[in-house]
PDB file of C-alpha atoms and ligand atoms in Angstrom:
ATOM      1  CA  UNK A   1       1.803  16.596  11.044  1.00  0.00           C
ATOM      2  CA  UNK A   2       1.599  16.573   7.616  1.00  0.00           C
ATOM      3  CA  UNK A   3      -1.708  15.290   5.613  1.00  0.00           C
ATOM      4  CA  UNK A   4      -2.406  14.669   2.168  1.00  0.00           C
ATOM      5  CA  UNK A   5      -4.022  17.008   0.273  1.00  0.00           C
ATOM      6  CA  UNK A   6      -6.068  14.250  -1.942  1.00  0.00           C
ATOM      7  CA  UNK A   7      -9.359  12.408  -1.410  1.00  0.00           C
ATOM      8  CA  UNK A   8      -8.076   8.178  -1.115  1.00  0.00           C
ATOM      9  CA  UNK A   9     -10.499   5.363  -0.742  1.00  0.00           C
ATOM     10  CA  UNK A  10      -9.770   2.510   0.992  1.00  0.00           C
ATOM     11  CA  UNK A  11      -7.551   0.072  -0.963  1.00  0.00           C
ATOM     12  CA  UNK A  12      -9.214  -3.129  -0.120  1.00  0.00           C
ATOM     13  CA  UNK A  13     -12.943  -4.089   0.845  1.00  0.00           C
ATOM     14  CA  UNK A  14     -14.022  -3.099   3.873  1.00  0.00           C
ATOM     15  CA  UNK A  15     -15.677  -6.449   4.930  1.00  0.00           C
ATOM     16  CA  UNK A  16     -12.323  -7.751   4.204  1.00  0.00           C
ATOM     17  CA  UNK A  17     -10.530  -5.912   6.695  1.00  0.00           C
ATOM     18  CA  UNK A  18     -10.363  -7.925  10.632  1.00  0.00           C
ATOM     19  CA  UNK A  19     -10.685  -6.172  13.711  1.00  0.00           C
ATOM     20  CA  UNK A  20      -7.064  -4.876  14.405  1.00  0.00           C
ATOM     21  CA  UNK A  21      -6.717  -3.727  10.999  1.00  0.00           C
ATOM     22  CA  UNK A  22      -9.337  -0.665  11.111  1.00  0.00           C
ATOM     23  CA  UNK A  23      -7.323   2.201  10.670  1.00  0.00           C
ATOM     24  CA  UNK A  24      -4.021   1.222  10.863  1.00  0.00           C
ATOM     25  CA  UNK A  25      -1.974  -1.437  13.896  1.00  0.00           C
ATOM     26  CA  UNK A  26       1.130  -0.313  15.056  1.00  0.00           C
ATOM     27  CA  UNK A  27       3.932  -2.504  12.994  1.00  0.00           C
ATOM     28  CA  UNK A  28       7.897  -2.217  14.235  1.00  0.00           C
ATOM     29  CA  UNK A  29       8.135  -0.845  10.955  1.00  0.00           C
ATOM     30  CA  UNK A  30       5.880   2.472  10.850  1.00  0.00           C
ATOM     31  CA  UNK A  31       8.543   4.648  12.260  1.00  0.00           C
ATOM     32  CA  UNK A  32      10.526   7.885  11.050  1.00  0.00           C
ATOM     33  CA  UNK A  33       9.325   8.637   7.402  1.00  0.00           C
ATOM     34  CA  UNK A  34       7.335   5.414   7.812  1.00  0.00           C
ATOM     35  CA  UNK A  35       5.001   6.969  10.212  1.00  0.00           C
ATOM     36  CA  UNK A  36       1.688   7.763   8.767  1.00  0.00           C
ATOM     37  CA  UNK A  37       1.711   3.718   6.941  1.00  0.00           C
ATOM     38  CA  UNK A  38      -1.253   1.638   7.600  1.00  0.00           C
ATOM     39  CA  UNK A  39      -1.660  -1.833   7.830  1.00  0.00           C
ATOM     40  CA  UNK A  40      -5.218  -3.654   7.012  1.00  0.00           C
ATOM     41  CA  UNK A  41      -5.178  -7.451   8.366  1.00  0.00           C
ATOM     42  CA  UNK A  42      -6.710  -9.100   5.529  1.00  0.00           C
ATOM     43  CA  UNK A  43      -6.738 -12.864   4.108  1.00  0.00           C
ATOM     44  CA  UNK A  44      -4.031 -13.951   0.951  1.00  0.00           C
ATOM     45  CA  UNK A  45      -5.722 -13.351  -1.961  1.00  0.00           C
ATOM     46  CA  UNK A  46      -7.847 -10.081  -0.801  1.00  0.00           C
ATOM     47  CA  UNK A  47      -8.929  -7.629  -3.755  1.00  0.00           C
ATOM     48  CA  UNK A  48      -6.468  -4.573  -3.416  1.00  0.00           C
ATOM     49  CA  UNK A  49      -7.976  -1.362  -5.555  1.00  0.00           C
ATOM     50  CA  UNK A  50      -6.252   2.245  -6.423  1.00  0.00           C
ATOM     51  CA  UNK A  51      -7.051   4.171  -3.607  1.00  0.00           C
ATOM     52  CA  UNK A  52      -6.962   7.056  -6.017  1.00  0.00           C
ATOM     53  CA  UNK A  53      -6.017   7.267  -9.685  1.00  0.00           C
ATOM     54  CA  UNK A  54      -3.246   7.880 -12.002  1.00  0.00           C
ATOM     55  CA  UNK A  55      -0.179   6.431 -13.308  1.00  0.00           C
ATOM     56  CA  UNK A  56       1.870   3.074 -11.844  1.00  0.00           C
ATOM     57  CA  UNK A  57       5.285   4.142 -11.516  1.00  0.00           C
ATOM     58  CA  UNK A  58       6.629   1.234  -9.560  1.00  0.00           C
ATOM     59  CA  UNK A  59       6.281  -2.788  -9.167  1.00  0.00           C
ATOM     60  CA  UNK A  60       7.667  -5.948  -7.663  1.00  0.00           C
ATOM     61  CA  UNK A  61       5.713  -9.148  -8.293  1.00  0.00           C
ATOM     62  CA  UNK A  62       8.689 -11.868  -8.004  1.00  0.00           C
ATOM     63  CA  UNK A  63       8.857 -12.239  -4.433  1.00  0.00           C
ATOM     64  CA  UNK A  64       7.540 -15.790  -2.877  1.00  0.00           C
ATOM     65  CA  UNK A  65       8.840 -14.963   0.895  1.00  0.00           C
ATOM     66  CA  UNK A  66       8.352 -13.073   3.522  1.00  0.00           C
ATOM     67  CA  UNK A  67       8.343 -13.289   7.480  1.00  0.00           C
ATOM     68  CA  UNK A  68       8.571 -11.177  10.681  1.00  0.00           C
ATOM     69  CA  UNK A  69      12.074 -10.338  10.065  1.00  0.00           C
ATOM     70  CA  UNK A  70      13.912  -7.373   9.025  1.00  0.00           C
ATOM     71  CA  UNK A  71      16.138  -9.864   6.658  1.00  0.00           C
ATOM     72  CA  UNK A  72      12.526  -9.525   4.103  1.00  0.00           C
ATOM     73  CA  UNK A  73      12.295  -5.788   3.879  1.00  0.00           C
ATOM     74  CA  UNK A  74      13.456  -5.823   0.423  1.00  0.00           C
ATOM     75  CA  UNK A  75      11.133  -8.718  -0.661  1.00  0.00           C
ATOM     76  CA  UNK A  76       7.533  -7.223  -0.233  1.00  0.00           C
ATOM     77  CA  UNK A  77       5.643  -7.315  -3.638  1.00  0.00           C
ATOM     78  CA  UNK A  78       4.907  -4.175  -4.358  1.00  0.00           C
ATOM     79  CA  UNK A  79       3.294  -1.450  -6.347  1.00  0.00           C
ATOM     80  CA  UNK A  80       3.692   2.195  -6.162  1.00  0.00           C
ATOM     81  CA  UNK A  81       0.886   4.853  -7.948  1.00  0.00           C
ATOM     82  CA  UNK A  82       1.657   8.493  -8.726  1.00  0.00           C
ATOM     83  CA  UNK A  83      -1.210  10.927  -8.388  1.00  0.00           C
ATOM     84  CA  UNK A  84      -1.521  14.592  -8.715  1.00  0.00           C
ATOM     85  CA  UNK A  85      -0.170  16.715  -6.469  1.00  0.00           C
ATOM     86  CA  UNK A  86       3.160  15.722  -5.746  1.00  0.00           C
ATOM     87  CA  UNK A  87       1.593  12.333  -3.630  1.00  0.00           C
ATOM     88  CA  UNK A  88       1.669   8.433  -4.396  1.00  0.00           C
ATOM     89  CA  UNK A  89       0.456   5.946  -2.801  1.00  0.00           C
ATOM     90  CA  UNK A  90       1.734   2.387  -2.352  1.00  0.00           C
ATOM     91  CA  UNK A  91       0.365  -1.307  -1.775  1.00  0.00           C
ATOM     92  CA  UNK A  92       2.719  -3.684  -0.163  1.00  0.00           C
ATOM     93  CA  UNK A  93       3.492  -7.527   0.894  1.00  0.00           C
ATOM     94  CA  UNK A  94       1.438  -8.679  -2.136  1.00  0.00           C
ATOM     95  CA  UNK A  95       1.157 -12.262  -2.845  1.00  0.00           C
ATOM     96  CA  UNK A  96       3.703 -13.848  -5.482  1.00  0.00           C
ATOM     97  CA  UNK A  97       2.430 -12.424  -8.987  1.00  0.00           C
ATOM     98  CA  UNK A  98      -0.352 -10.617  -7.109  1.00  0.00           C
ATOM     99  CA  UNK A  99      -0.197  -7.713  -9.607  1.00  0.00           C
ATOM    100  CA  UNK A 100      -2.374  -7.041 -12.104  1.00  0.00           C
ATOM    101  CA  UNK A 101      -0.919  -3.755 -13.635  1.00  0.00           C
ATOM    102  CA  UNK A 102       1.984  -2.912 -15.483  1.00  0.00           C
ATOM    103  CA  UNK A 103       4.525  -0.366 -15.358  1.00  0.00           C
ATOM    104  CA  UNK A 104       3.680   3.093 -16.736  1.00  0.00           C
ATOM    105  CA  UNK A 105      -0.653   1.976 -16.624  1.00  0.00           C
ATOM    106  CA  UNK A 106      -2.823   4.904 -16.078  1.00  0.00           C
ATOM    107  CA  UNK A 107      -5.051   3.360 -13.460  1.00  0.00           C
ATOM    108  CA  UNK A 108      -8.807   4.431 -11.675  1.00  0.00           C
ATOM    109  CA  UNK A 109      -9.310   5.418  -8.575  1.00  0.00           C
ATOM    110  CA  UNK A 110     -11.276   1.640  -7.364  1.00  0.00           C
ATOM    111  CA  UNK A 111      -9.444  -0.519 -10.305  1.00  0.00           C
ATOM    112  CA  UNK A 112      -8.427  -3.830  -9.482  1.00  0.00           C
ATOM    113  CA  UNK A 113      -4.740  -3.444  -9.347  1.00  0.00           C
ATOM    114  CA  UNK A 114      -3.612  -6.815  -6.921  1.00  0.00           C
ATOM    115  CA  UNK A 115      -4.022  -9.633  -4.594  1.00  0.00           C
ATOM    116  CA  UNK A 116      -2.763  -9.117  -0.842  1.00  0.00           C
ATOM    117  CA  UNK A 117      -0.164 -11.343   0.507  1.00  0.00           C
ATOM    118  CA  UNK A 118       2.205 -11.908   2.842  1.00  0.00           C
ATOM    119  CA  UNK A 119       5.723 -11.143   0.899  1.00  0.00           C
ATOM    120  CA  UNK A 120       8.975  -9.060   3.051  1.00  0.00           C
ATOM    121  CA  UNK A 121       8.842  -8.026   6.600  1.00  0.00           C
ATOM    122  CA  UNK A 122       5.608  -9.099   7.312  1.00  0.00           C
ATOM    123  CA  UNK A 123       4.236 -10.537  11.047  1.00  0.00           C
ATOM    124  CA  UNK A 124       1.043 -11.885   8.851  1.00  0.00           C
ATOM    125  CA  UNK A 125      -0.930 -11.819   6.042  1.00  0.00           C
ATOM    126  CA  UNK A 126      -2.267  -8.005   5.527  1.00  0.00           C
ATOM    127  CA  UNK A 127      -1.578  -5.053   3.424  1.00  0.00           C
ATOM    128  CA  UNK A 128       0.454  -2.145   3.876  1.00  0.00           C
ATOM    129  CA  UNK A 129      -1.019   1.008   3.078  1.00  0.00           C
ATOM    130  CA  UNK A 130       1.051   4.494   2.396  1.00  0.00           C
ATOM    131  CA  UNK A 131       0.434   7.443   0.365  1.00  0.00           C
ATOM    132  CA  UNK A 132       3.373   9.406   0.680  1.00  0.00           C
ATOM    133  CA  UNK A 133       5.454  12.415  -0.651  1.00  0.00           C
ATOM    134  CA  UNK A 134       8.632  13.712  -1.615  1.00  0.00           C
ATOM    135  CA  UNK A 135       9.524  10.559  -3.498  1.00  0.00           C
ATOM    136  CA  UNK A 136      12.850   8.627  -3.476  1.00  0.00           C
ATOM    137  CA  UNK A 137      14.657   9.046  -7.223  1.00  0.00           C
ATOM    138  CA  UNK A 138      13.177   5.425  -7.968  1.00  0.00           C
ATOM    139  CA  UNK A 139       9.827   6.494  -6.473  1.00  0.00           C
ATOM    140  CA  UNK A 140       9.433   3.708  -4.527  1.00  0.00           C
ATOM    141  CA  UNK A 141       8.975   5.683  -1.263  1.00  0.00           C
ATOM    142  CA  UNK A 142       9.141   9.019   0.678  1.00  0.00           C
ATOM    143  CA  UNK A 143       7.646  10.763   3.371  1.00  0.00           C
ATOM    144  CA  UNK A 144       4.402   9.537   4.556  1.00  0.00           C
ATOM    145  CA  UNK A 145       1.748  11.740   4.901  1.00  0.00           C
ATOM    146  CA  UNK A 146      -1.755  11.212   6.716  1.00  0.00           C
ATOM    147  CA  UNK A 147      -4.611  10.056   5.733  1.00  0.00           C
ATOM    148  CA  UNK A 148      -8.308   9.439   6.725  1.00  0.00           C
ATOM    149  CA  UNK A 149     -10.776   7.314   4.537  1.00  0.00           C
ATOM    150  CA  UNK A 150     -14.766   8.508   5.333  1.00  0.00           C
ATOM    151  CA  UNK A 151     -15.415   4.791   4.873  1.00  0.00           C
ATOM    152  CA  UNK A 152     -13.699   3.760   8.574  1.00  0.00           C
ATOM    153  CA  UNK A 153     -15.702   7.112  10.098  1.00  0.00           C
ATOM    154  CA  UNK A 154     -18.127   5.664  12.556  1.00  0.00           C
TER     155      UNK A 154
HETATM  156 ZN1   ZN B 201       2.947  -1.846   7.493  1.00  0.00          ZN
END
């Protein structure tokens, strides 16, 4: 099991976050390189910060739909961050225009970088959570790696 090597904070509030989102619920989706995603039930319009810091290498902002069907997977709002290390991290089903960086921004671990939504493959609204490694040529995915936040320990 492979775990990332980097410190992350959470991406969103944590009084923001409902019950079955602590720590990650079990989507159709989070399987094969998917594995180690997390999904945070939160309301549209939910703060979503840089869970660590460094340079936005990838964004989609256009997308007004989304639903529980695989026919969305390619219209989540998105935005992926590089870090150090060889890991990224991404933020997904983002409202419509719910970005506030650009591509190419060097961003803060905690800056404001979007609103949650519920754009793509989506059973409701939340966010999807990956930091990930061994990026696609586009650098809009890879393979997942683990991760653990100290705010969620109990
Ligand atoms: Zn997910």
């Amino acid at each position: 099991m492979a775990r990332a090597k980097l410190k992350y904070r959470l991406p969103l509030g944590k009084k923001v976050i409902s019950a079955w989102g602590k720590g990650g619920r079990e989507h159709p989706a989070h399987t094969g390189l998917l594995k180690h995603s997390l999904d945070f039930a939160c309301a549209v319009g939910s703060r979503i910060y840089a869970a660590q810091g460094s340079t936005v290498v990838w964004i989609k902002r256009d997308s007004r739909i989304g639903g529980p069907s695989k026919k969305f997977w390619l219209n989540g709002n998105r935005i992926v961050i590089a870090h150090r290390d060889g890991e990224y991290s991404a933020y997904e089903h983002l409202r419509y225009r719910g970005v506030v960086v650009r591509l190419g921004q060097r961003v803060r671990k905690g800056q404001l970088i979007g609103y949650s939504g519920n754009t793509g493959y989506s059973t409701g609204p939340h966010l999807h959570f990956e930091v990930f490694t061994k990026p696609s040529p586009d650098q809009s995915e890879g393979t997942t790696l683990q991760v653990t936040f100290p705010e969620l320990k109990r």
